[in-house]
PDB file of C-alpha atoms in Angstrom:
ATOM      1  CA  MET A   1      -3.394  12.034  11.770  1.00 94.00           C
ATOM      2  CA  ASN A   2      -6.738  10.228  11.947  1.00 97.00           C
ATOM      3  CA  LEU A   3      -7.108   6.458  12.132  1.00 98.00           C
ATOM      4  CA  ILE A   4     -10.176   5.091  10.343  1.00 98.00           C
ATOM      5  CA  ILE A   5     -11.385   1.690  11.532  1.00 98.00           C
ATOM      6  CA  GLN A   6     -13.966  -0.149   9.412  1.00 98.00           C
ATOM      7  CA  GLY A   7     -15.614  -3.562   9.569  1.00 96.00           C
ATOM      8  CA  SER A   8     -18.936  -5.375   9.497  1.00 92.00           C
ATOM      9  CA  ASP A   9     -18.878  -6.265  13.195  1.00 90.00           C
ATOM     10  CA  ILE A  10     -16.865  -3.758  15.242  1.00 95.00           C
ATOM     11  CA  GLN A  11     -16.668  -4.553  18.939  1.00 94.00           C
ATOM     12  CA  ASN A  12     -16.308  -1.791  21.537  1.00 94.00           C
ATOM     13  CA  ASN A  13     -13.439  -3.576  23.247  1.00 96.00           C
ATOM     14  CA  ASP A  14     -11.540  -3.682  19.942  1.00 96.00           C
ATOM     15  CA  LEU A  15     -12.113   0.034  19.377  1.00 96.00           C
ATOM     16  CA  ARG A  16     -10.844   0.854  22.850  1.00 96.00           C
ATOM     17  CA  ALA A  17      -7.793  -1.378  22.458  1.00 97.00           C
ATOM     18  CA  ILE A  18      -6.854   0.117  19.082  1.00 97.00           C
ATOM     19  CA  ALA A  19      -7.403   3.674  20.344  1.00 96.00           C
ATOM     20  CA  LYS A  20      -5.078   2.937  23.258  1.00 96.00           C
ATOM     21  CA  LEU A  21      -2.418   1.526  20.931  1.00 97.00           C
ATOM     22  CA  ALA A  22      -2.718   4.589  18.671  1.00 97.00           C
ATOM     23  CA  GLN A  23      -2.778   7.010  21.622  1.00 97.00           C
ATOM     24  CA  ALA A  24      -5.864   8.628  20.069  1.00 96.00           C
ATOM     25  CA  SER A  25      -7.449  11.592  21.843  1.00 96.00           C
ATOM     26  CA  ARG A  26     -11.019  10.465  21.064  1.00 95.00           C
ATOM     27  CA  ILE A  27     -13.173   8.169  18.921  1.00 96.00           C
ATOM     28  CA  ASP A  28     -15.841   9.569  16.590  1.00 96.00           C
ATOM     29  CA  ARG A  29     -18.552   7.373  15.080  1.00 97.00           C
ATOM     30  CA  ILE A  30     -18.950   7.790  11.303  1.00 97.00           C
ATOM     31  CA  THR A  31     -21.419   4.921  10.767  1.00 95.00           C
ATOM     32  CA  ASP A  32     -22.175   1.664  12.564  1.00 93.00           C
ATOM     33  CA  GLU A  33     -19.351   0.136  10.520  1.00 95.00           C
ATOM     34  CA  ALA A  34     -16.804   2.976  10.581  1.00 97.00           C
ATOM     35  CA  PHE A  35     -15.080   5.010  13.305  1.00 98.00           C
ATOM     36  CA  ARG A  36     -12.534   7.831  13.232  1.00 98.00           C
ATOM     37  CA  MET A  37      -9.827   8.002  15.888  1.00 97.00           C
ATOM     38  CA  ILE A  38      -8.521  11.535  16.289  1.00 97.00           C
ATOM     39  CA  ASP A  39      -4.825  12.416  16.790  1.00 97.00           C
ATOM     40  CA  ALA A  40      -3.781   8.805  16.247  1.00 97.00           C
ATOM     41  CA  GLN A  41      -0.172   7.689  16.015  1.00 96.00           C
ATOM     42  CA  PRO A  42       0.947   4.773  13.800  1.00 95.00           C
ATOM     43  CA  GLN A  43       2.143   1.828  15.858  1.00 95.00           C
ATOM     44  CA  ALA A  44       3.588  -1.496  14.719  1.00 94.00           C
ATOM     45  CA  GLU A  45       0.979  -3.494  16.655  1.00 96.00           C
ATOM     46  CA  ILE A  46      -2.057  -1.947  14.946  1.00 97.00           C
ATOM     47  CA  PRO A  47      -2.002  -3.858  11.608  1.00 96.00           C
ATOM     48  CA  ALA A  48      -1.743  -7.236  13.336  1.00 95.00           C
ATOM     49  CA  TYR A  49      -4.499  -6.372  15.808  1.00 97.00           C
ATOM     50  CA  CYS A  50      -6.847  -5.260  13.022  1.00 97.00           C
ATOM     51  CA  GLU A  51      -6.120  -8.354  10.953  1.00 95.00           C
ATOM     52  CA  LYS A  52      -6.950 -10.610  13.897  1.00 95.00           C
ATOM     53  CA  ALA A  53     -10.178  -8.670  14.549  1.00 96.00           C
ATOM     54  CA  ASN A  54     -11.210  -8.691  10.848  1.00 96.00           C
ATOM     55  CA  LEU A  55     -11.059  -4.910  10.642  1.00 98.00           C
ATOM     56  CA  ASP A  56      -9.669  -2.551   8.013  1.00 98.00           C
ATOM     57  CA  TYR A  57      -7.587   0.404   9.113  1.00 98.00           C
ATOM     58  CA  ALA A  58      -6.301   3.554   7.413  1.00 98.00           C
ATOM     59  CA  PHE A  59      -4.188   6.427   8.697  1.00 98.00           C
ATOM     60  CA  VAL A  60      -5.533   9.513   6.925  1.00 97.00           C
ATOM     61  CA  PRO A  61      -4.228  13.096   7.245  1.00 96.00           C
ATOM     62  CA  ALA A  62      -6.554  15.222   9.368  1.00 94.00           C
ATOM     63  CA  GLY A  63      -8.625  17.625   7.300  1.00 94.00           C
ATOM     64  CA  LYS A  64      -8.401  15.562   4.100  1.00 95.00           C
ATOM     65  CA  LYS A  65     -11.763  15.786   2.331  1.00 96.00           C
ATOM     66  CA  LEU A  66     -13.352  13.674  -0.397  1.00 97.00           C
ATOM     67  CA  THR A  67     -13.973  16.908  -2.316  1.00 96.00           C
ATOM     68  CA  ASP A  68     -10.181  17.348  -2.531  1.00 97.00           C
ATOM     69  CA  PHE A  69     -10.273  14.678  -5.265  1.00 98.00           C
ATOM     70  CA  GLY A  70     -11.384  15.070  -8.865  1.00 98.00           C
ATOM     71  CA  LEU A  71     -11.079  11.560 -10.343  1.00 98.00           C
ATOM     72  CA  ILE A  72     -11.558   7.966  -9.208  1.00 98.00           C
ATOM     73  CA  SER A  73     -10.085   5.304 -11.494  1.00 98.00           C
ATOM     74  CA  MET A  74     -11.081   1.669 -11.024  1.00 98.00           C
ATOM     75  CA  ASP A  75     -10.138  -1.732 -12.298  1.00 97.00           C
ATOM     76  CA  MET A  76     -13.218  -3.612 -13.494  1.00 96.00           C
ATOM     77  CA  ASP A  77     -13.031  -7.352 -12.788  1.00 94.00           C
ATOM     78  CA  SER A  78     -12.919  -8.310  -9.098  1.00 94.00           C
ATOM     79  CA  THR A  79     -12.871  -4.615  -8.200  1.00 97.00           C
ATOM     80  CA  LEU A  80     -15.826  -2.665  -9.547  1.00 97.00           C
ATOM     81  CA  LEU A  81     -17.413  -6.001 -10.477  1.00 96.00           C
ATOM     82  CA  ALA A  82     -17.585  -8.989  -8.135  1.00 95.00           C
ATOM     83  CA  ILE A  83     -16.776 -11.332 -11.038  1.00 92.00           C
ATOM     84  CA  GLU A  84     -13.914 -12.002 -13.436  1.00 88.00           C
ATOM     85  CA  SER A  85     -15.787 -11.504 -16.699  1.00 89.00           C
ATOM     86  CA  ILE A  86     -13.306 -13.478 -18.791  1.00 87.00           C
ATOM     87  CA  ASP A  87     -13.654 -16.452 -16.439  1.00 88.00           C
ATOM     88  CA  GLU A  88     -17.438 -16.311 -16.830  1.00 89.00           C
ATOM     89  CA  ILE A  89     -17.098 -16.157 -20.622  1.00 89.00           C
ATOM     90  CA  ALA A  90     -14.777 -19.150 -20.438  1.00 88.00           C
ATOM     91  CA  ASP A  91     -17.420 -21.043 -18.471  1.00 88.00           C
ATOM     92  CA  MET A  92     -19.746 -20.671 -21.464  1.00 83.00           C
ATOM     93  CA  HIS A  93     -17.013 -22.273 -23.602  1.00 86.00           C
ATOM     94  CA  ASN A  94     -16.167 -25.052 -21.118  1.00 89.00           C
ATOM     95  CA  VAL A  95     -12.631 -23.774 -20.550  1.00 91.00           C
ATOM     96  CA  LYS A  96     -13.126 -21.963 -17.225  1.00 87.00           C
ATOM     97  CA  PRO A  97     -10.548 -23.976 -15.194  1.00 90.00           C
ATOM     98  CA  GLN A  98      -7.809 -23.286 -17.742  1.00 90.00           C
ATOM     99  CA  VAL A  99      -8.648 -19.593 -18.002  1.00 85.00           C
ATOM    100  CA  ALA A 100      -9.089 -19.128 -14.245  1.00 85.00           C
ATOM    101  CA  GLU A 101      -5.689 -20.666 -13.571  1.00 89.00           C
ATOM    102  CA  ILE A 102      -4.034 -18.190 -15.961  1.00 88.00           C
ATOM    103  CA  THR A 103      -6.007 -15.332 -14.359  1.00 81.00           C
ATOM    104  CA  GLN A 104      -4.701 -16.206 -10.895  1.00 82.00           C
ATOM    105  CA  ARG A 105      -1.107 -16.441 -12.115  1.00 85.00           C
ATOM    106  CA  THR A 106      -1.499 -13.009 -13.668  1.00 78.00           C
ATOM    107  CA  MET A 107      -2.954 -11.369 -10.561  1.00 74.00           C
ATOM    108  CA  ARG A 108      -0.065 -12.752  -8.504  1.00 79.00           C
ATOM    109  CA  GLY A 109       2.394 -11.283 -11.002  1.00 78.00           C
ATOM    110  CA  ASP A 110       3.744 -14.666 -12.125  1.00 85.00           C
ATOM    111  CA  ILE A 111       3.306 -13.900 -15.847  1.00 85.00           C
ATOM    112  CA  SER A 112       2.940 -10.681 -17.819  1.00 84.00           C
ATOM    113  CA  PHE A 113      -0.559  -9.406 -18.398  1.00 83.00           C
ATOM    114  CA  ALA A 114      -0.146  -9.206 -22.176  1.00 85.00           C
ATOM    115  CA  GLU A 115       0.916 -12.845 -22.376  1.00 87.00           C
ATOM    116  CA  SER A 116      -1.879 -13.831 -20.016  1.00 87.00           C
ATOM    117  CA  LEU A 117      -4.577 -12.074 -22.007  1.00 87.00           C
ATOM    118  CA  THR A 118      -3.251 -13.535 -25.260  1.00 91.00           C
ATOM    119  CA  GLN A 119      -3.387 -17.062 -23.806  1.00 91.00           C
ATOM    120  CA  ARG A 120      -6.830 -16.644 -22.260  1.00 90.00           C
ATOM    121  CA  THR A 121      -8.365 -15.041 -25.350  1.00 91.00           C
ATOM    122  CA  ALA A 122      -6.984 -17.828 -27.541  1.00 92.00           C
ATOM    123  CA  LEU A 123      -8.912 -20.342 -25.428  1.00 92.00           C
ATOM    124  CA  LEU A 124     -12.141 -18.543 -26.378  1.00 91.00           C
ATOM    125  CA  LYS A 125     -11.758 -19.121 -30.111  1.00 92.00           C
ATOM    126  CA  ASP A 126     -15.021 -19.983 -31.912  1.00 93.00           C
ATOM    127  CA  LEU A 127     -17.235 -18.888 -29.006  1.00 91.00           C
ATOM    128  CA  PRO A 128     -20.438 -17.349 -30.447  1.00 91.00           C
ATOM    129  CA  GLN A 129     -20.625 -13.608 -29.852  1.00 89.00           C
ATOM    130  CA  GLU A 130     -24.102 -13.989 -28.305  1.00 90.00           C
ATOM    131  CA  ALA A 131     -22.466 -15.727 -25.320  1.00 90.00           C
ATOM    132  CA  LEU A 132     -21.004 -12.378 -24.242  1.00 91.00           C
ATOM    133  CA  GLN A 133     -24.455 -10.862 -23.844  1.00 91.00           C
ATOM    134  CA  LYS A 134     -25.580 -13.974 -21.974  1.00 91.00           C
ATOM    135  CA  VAL A 135     -22.737 -13.508 -19.475  1.00 91.00           C
ATOM    136  CA  TYR A 136     -23.663  -9.860 -19.011  1.00 92.00           C
ATOM    137  CA  ASP A 137     -27.370 -10.589 -18.594  1.00 93.00           C
ATOM    138  CA  GLU A 138     -26.998 -13.534 -16.225  1.00 92.00           C
ATOM    139  CA  ARG A 139     -23.779 -12.999 -14.279  1.00 91.00           C
ATOM    140  CA  PHE A 140     -23.202  -9.254 -13.990  1.00 92.00           C
ATOM    141  CA  ARG A 141     -22.686  -8.431 -10.310  1.00 95.00           C
ATOM    142  CA  LEU A 142     -21.313  -5.284  -8.705  1.00 97.00           C
ATOM    143  CA  SER A 143     -18.922  -5.448  -5.775  1.00 97.00           C
ATOM    144  CA  PRO A 144     -20.454  -4.581  -2.395  1.00 97.00           C
ATOM    145  CA  GLY A 145     -20.790  -0.842  -1.895  1.00 97.00           C
ATOM    146  CA  ALA A 146     -19.963   0.006  -5.518  1.00 97.00           C
ATOM    147  CA  GLU A 147     -23.259   1.670  -6.393  1.00 96.00           C
ATOM    148  CA  LYS A 148     -23.435   3.652  -3.142  1.00 97.00           C
ATOM    149  CA  MET A 149     -19.870   4.883  -3.580  1.00 98.00           C
ATOM    150  CA  LEU A 150     -20.365   5.882  -7.213  1.00 98.00           C
ATOM    151  CA  LYS A 151     -23.620   7.737  -6.612  1.00 97.00           C
ATOM    152  CA  HIS A 152     -22.054   9.797  -3.853  1.00 98.00           C
ATOM    153  CA  VAL A 153     -18.817  10.726  -5.600  1.00 98.00           C
ATOM    154  CA  GLN A 154     -20.673  11.562  -8.810  1.00 98.00           C
ATOM    155  CA  SER A 155     -23.062  13.787  -6.849  1.00 97.00           C
ATOM    156  CA  ILE A 156     -20.148  15.931  -5.657  1.00 97.00           C
ATOM    157  CA  GLY A 157     -18.604  16.237  -9.119  1.00 97.00           C
ATOM    158  CA  ILE A 158     -15.836  13.641  -8.999  1.00 98.00           C
ATOM    159  CA  LYS A 159     -15.159  12.047 -12.392  1.00 98.00           C
ATOM    160  CA  THR A 160     -15.268   8.244 -12.539  1.00 98.00           C
ATOM    161  CA  MET A 161     -13.384   5.897 -14.842  1.00 98.00           C
ATOM    162  CA  VAL A 162     -12.866   2.190 -15.367  1.00 98.00           C
ATOM    163  CA  ILE A 163      -9.615   0.945 -16.915  1.00 97.00           C
ATOM    164  CA  SER A 164      -9.795  -2.770 -17.557  1.00 94.00           C
ATOM    165  CA  GLY A 165      -7.511  -5.450 -18.847  1.00 90.00           C
ATOM    166  CA  GLY A 166     -10.755  -7.171 -19.802  1.00 89.00           C
ATOM    167  CA  TYR A 167     -12.925  -6.389 -22.780  1.00 92.00           C
ATOM    168  CA  THR A 168     -14.759  -3.364 -24.136  1.00 94.00           C
ATOM    169  CA  PHE A 169     -17.933  -5.435 -24.518  1.00 93.00           C
ATOM    170  CA  PHE A 170     -18.319  -5.344 -20.735  1.00 94.00           C
ATOM    171  CA  ALA A 171     -16.512  -2.100 -19.911  1.00 96.00           C
ATOM    172  CA  ASP A 172     -18.738  -0.076 -22.256  1.00 96.00           C
ATOM    173  CA  ARG A 173     -21.888  -1.565 -20.768  1.00 96.00           C
ATOM    174  CA  VAL A 174     -20.636  -0.934 -17.238  1.00 96.00           C
ATOM    175  CA  LYS A 175     -19.897   2.672 -18.192  1.00 97.00           C
ATOM    176  CA  ASP A 176     -23.413   3.225 -19.525  1.00 97.00           C
ATOM    177  CA  ARG A 177     -25.120   1.380 -16.690  1.00 96.00           C
ATOM    178  CA  LEU A 178     -23.296   3.239 -13.907  1.00 97.00           C
ATOM    179  CA  GLY A 179     -22.901   6.620 -15.592  1.00 97.00           C
ATOM    180  CA  LEU A 180     -19.108   6.534 -15.611  1.00 98.00           C
ATOM    181  CA  ASP A 181     -17.254   9.298 -17.431  1.00 98.00           C
ATOM    182  CA  TYR A 182     -14.634   7.057 -19.077  1.00 98.00           C
ATOM    183  CA  ALA A 183     -14.101   3.380 -19.902  1.00 98.00           C
ATOM    184  CA  PHE A 184     -11.036   1.748 -21.431  1.00 97.00           C
ATOM    185  CA  ALA A 185     -10.490  -1.953 -22.177  1.00 96.00           C
ATOM    186  CA  ASN A 186      -9.326  -4.447 -24.784  1.00 95.00           C
ATOM    187  CA  THR A 187     -11.306  -5.506 -27.858  1.00 93.00           C
ATOM    188  CA  PHE A 188     -12.160  -9.004 -29.079  1.00 90.00           C
ATOM    189  CA  GLU A 189     -11.760  -9.758 -32.766  1.00 91.00           C
ATOM    190  CA  VAL A 190     -15.028 -11.163 -34.132  1.00 92.00           C
ATOM    191  CA  GLN A 191     -15.568 -12.815 -37.508  1.00 93.00           C
ATOM    192  CA  ASP A 192     -18.782 -14.429 -38.755  1.00 92.00           C
ATOM    193  CA  GLY A 193     -20.379 -13.973 -35.346  1.00 90.00           C
ATOM    194  CA  LYS A 194     -17.650 -15.837 -33.464  1.00 92.00           C
ATOM    195  CA  LEU A 195     -14.578 -14.861 -31.469  1.00 92.00           C
ATOM    196  CA  THR A 196     -11.355 -15.493 -33.371  1.00 94.00           C
ATOM    197  CA  GLY A 197      -9.247 -15.893 -30.234  1.00 92.00           C
ATOM    198  CA  GLN A 198      -7.366 -12.683 -31.026  1.00 93.00           C
ATOM    199  CA  VAL A 199      -7.234  -9.247 -29.376  1.00 92.00           C
ATOM    200  CA  LEU A 200      -7.391  -6.192 -31.619  1.00 92.00           C
ATOM    201  CA  GLY A 201      -4.809  -3.429 -31.198  1.00 89.00           C
ATOM    202  CA  LYS A 202      -2.379  -2.812 -28.372  1.00 90.00           C
ATOM    203  CA  ILE A 203      -3.208  -4.728 -25.207  1.00 91.00           C
ATOM    204  CA  ILE A 204      -4.037  -2.626 -22.158  1.00 93.00           C
ATOM    205  CA  GLY A 205      -2.011  -4.142 -19.343  1.00 87.00           C
ATOM    206  CA  SER A 206      -0.284  -2.711 -16.291  1.00 87.00           C
ATOM    207  CA  THR A 207       1.752  -0.122 -18.190  1.00 92.00           C
ATOM    208  CA  GLY A 208      -1.221   0.843 -20.346  1.00 94.00           C
ATOM    209  CA  LYS A 209      -3.407   1.388 -17.308  1.00 96.00           C
ATOM    210  CA  GLY A 210      -0.853   3.780 -15.861  1.00 97.00           C
ATOM    211  CA  GLU A 211      -0.495   5.646 -19.147  1.00 97.00           C
ATOM    212  CA  ILE A 212      -4.264   6.029 -19.573  1.00 97.00           C
ATOM    213  CA  LEU A 213      -4.751   7.324 -16.040  1.00 98.00           C
ATOM    214  CA  LYS A 214      -1.950   9.847 -16.443  1.00 98.00           C
ATOM    215  CA  LYS A 215      -3.377  11.031 -19.780  1.00 98.00           C
ATOM    216  CA  ILE A 216      -6.919  11.542 -18.443  1.00 98.00           C
ATOM    217  CA  ARG A 217      -5.598  13.120 -15.255  1.00 98.00           C
ATOM    218  CA  GLU A 218      -3.641  15.671 -17.252  1.00 97.00           C
ATOM    219  CA  GLU A 219      -6.553  16.340 -19.601  1.00 98.00           C
ATOM    220  CA  LEU A 220      -8.686  17.161 -16.571  1.00 98.00           C
ATOM    221  CA  GLY A 221      -5.991  19.449 -15.180  1.00 98.00           C
ATOM    222  CA  LEU A 222      -5.669  17.409 -12.004  1.00 98.00           C
ATOM    223  CA  SER A 223      -2.591  16.766  -9.929  1.00 97.00           C
ATOM    224  CA  LYS A 224      -1.601  13.246  -8.917  1.00 97.00           C
ATOM    225  CA  GLU A 225      -2.759  14.033  -5.367  1.00 97.00           C
ATOM    226  CA  GLN A 226      -6.308  14.640  -6.643  1.00 98.00           C
ATOM    227  CA  VAL A 227      -6.717  11.071  -7.939  1.00 98.00           C
ATOM    228  CA  ILE A 228      -7.839   7.838  -6.249  1.00 98.00           C
ATOM    229  CA  ALA A 229      -7.107   4.523  -7.981  1.00 98.00           C
ATOM    230  CA  ILE A 230      -8.579   1.166  -6.956  1.00 98.00           C
ATOM    231  CA  GLY A 231      -7.483  -2.295  -8.049  1.00 97.00           C
ATOM    232  CA  ASP A 232      -6.918  -5.874  -6.948  1.00 95.00           C
ATOM    233  CA  GLY A 233      -3.991  -7.376  -8.860  1.00 89.00           C
ATOM    234  CA  ALA A 234      -0.478  -6.959 -10.188  1.00 87.00           C
ATOM    235  CA  ASN A 235      -1.690  -5.400 -13.429  1.00 89.00           C
ATOM    236  CA  ASP A 236      -3.064  -2.464 -11.409  1.00 95.00           C
ATOM    237  CA  LEU A 237       0.331  -1.464  -9.989  1.00 95.00           C
ATOM    238  CA  LYS A 238       1.107   1.215 -12.577  1.00 96.00           C
ATOM    239  CA  MET A 239      -2.381   2.678 -12.281  1.00 97.00           C
ATOM    240  CA  LEU A 240      -1.995   3.052  -8.522  1.00 97.00           C
ATOM    241  CA  GLU A 241       1.418   4.656  -9.027  1.00 96.00           C
ATOM    242  CA  GLU A 242      -0.237   7.444 -11.024  1.00 97.00           C
ATOM    243  CA  ALA A 243      -2.661   8.264  -8.177  1.00 98.00           C
ATOM    244  CA  GLY A 244      -2.209  10.136  -4.938  1.00 97.00           C
ATOM    245  CA  VAL A 245      -4.255   7.494  -3.104  1.00 98.00           C
ATOM    246  CA  GLY A 246      -4.092   3.851  -4.155  1.00 98.00           C
ATOM    247  CA  ILE A 247      -6.556   1.355  -2.698  1.00 98.00           C
ATOM    248  CA  ALA A 248      -5.985  -2.404  -2.826  1.00 98.00           C
ATOM    249  CA  PHE A 249      -9.480  -3.898  -2.843  1.00 97.00           C
ATOM    250  CA  HIS A 250      -9.598  -7.516  -1.579  1.00 96.00           C
ATOM    251  CA  ALA A 251      -6.307  -7.680  -3.393  1.00 94.00           C
ATOM    252  CA  LYS A 252      -3.307  -9.894  -3.973  1.00 90.00           C
ATOM    253  CA  PRO A 253      -0.284  -9.315  -1.663  1.00 91.00           C
ATOM    254  CA  ILE A 254       1.782  -7.750  -4.470  1.00 89.00           C
ATOM    255  CA  LEU A 255      -0.693  -4.866  -4.719  1.00 93.00           C
ATOM    256  CA  LYS A 256      -1.285  -4.490  -0.986  1.00 94.00           C
ATOM    257  CA  GLU A 257       2.423  -3.865  -0.530  1.00 92.00           C
ATOM    258  CA  GLN A 258       2.280  -0.815  -2.813  1.00 93.00           C
ATOM    259  CA  ALA A 259      -1.148   0.602  -1.950  1.00 97.00           C
ATOM    260  CA  THR A 260      -1.883   3.527   0.343  1.00 97.00           C
ATOM    261  CA  TYR A 261      -4.765   1.619   1.930  1.00 98.00           C
ATOM    262  CA  SER A 262      -6.105  -1.934   1.779  1.00 97.00           C
ATOM    263  CA  PHE A 263      -9.753  -2.940   1.996  1.00 98.00           C
ATOM    264  CA  ASN A 264      -9.893  -6.598   3.018  1.00 97.00           C
ATOM    265  CA  HIS A 265     -13.234  -6.754   4.815  1.00 96.00           C
ATOM    266  CA  ILE A 266     -15.372  -3.811   3.668  1.00 97.00           C
ATOM    267  CA  GLY A 267     -16.999  -2.758   0.395  1.00 97.00           C
ATOM    268  CA  LEU A 268     -16.101   0.013  -2.014  1.00 98.00           C
ATOM    269  CA  ASP A 269     -18.275   2.459  -0.083  1.00 97.00           C
ATOM    270  CA  GLY A 270     -15.580   2.341   2.593  1.00 97.00           C
ATOM    271  CA  ILE A 271     -13.873   5.043   0.535  1.00 97.00           C
ATOM    272  CA  LEU A 272     -16.570   7.483   1.659  1.00 97.00           C
ATOM    273  CA  ASN A 273     -15.565   7.014   5.299  1.00 97.00           C
ATOM    274  CA  LEU A 274     -11.861   7.660   4.829  1.00 97.00           C
ATOM    275  CA  PHE A 275     -12.135  11.393   4.334  1.00 95.00           C
ATOM    276  CA  GLU A 276     -13.877  14.164   6.252  1.00 88.00           C
TER     277      GLU A 276
END
């Protein structure tokens, strides 16, 4: 087993202390912000030490390669993107505090995603459709490391997909902009150039995300072990369950508890350092 340590400011004394705890045979440098400890053993003290030192850790099977995977599936808001697009739309309609509060309750798992999206979309009634483009033009922001990660995995033939509980207006543009292979999201109803406050069709929530990932995975002829899924909230639980590796990215506790690995301090490009 290898232990991957990642962080923006890794101190040598911390590396030595963690290696001693893990009884690692040696430490290999991957980058200035990532190190691989060989023949490491999981120990109860390691998570607490890393948390105190602001470091991310991951025990990864030796010999596991990034090329072993064929698909990476990502949540969009607060995962692939560093914004919650619906909150930014709400800001244009002067209802951001109300929408943001519902968003946080949803990510914690306090209310169902379908009910949450219905409530938040209703608050956007009568917003001019042009406001959506304004949000995209002015507030679009990728999460740290997203572009680097995507360029690398795409260069080695891994398929990329976003499955969002947000809206197709943004997911489709993200797909085109980043060259993703698939994008799935919910659709606003628009009449006379304004949002009606309704969502068209079946809402993609936690269960839907899992179903979509499983469907695409099977279409590609991939096993569960060949899939990486990345999310940040409760509505990503089912998606992570359909993947061999689930990554909680700056996530809520409910998702961290179920994920294979948690990234609390590093960007999405940290995925590239996990595997040999």
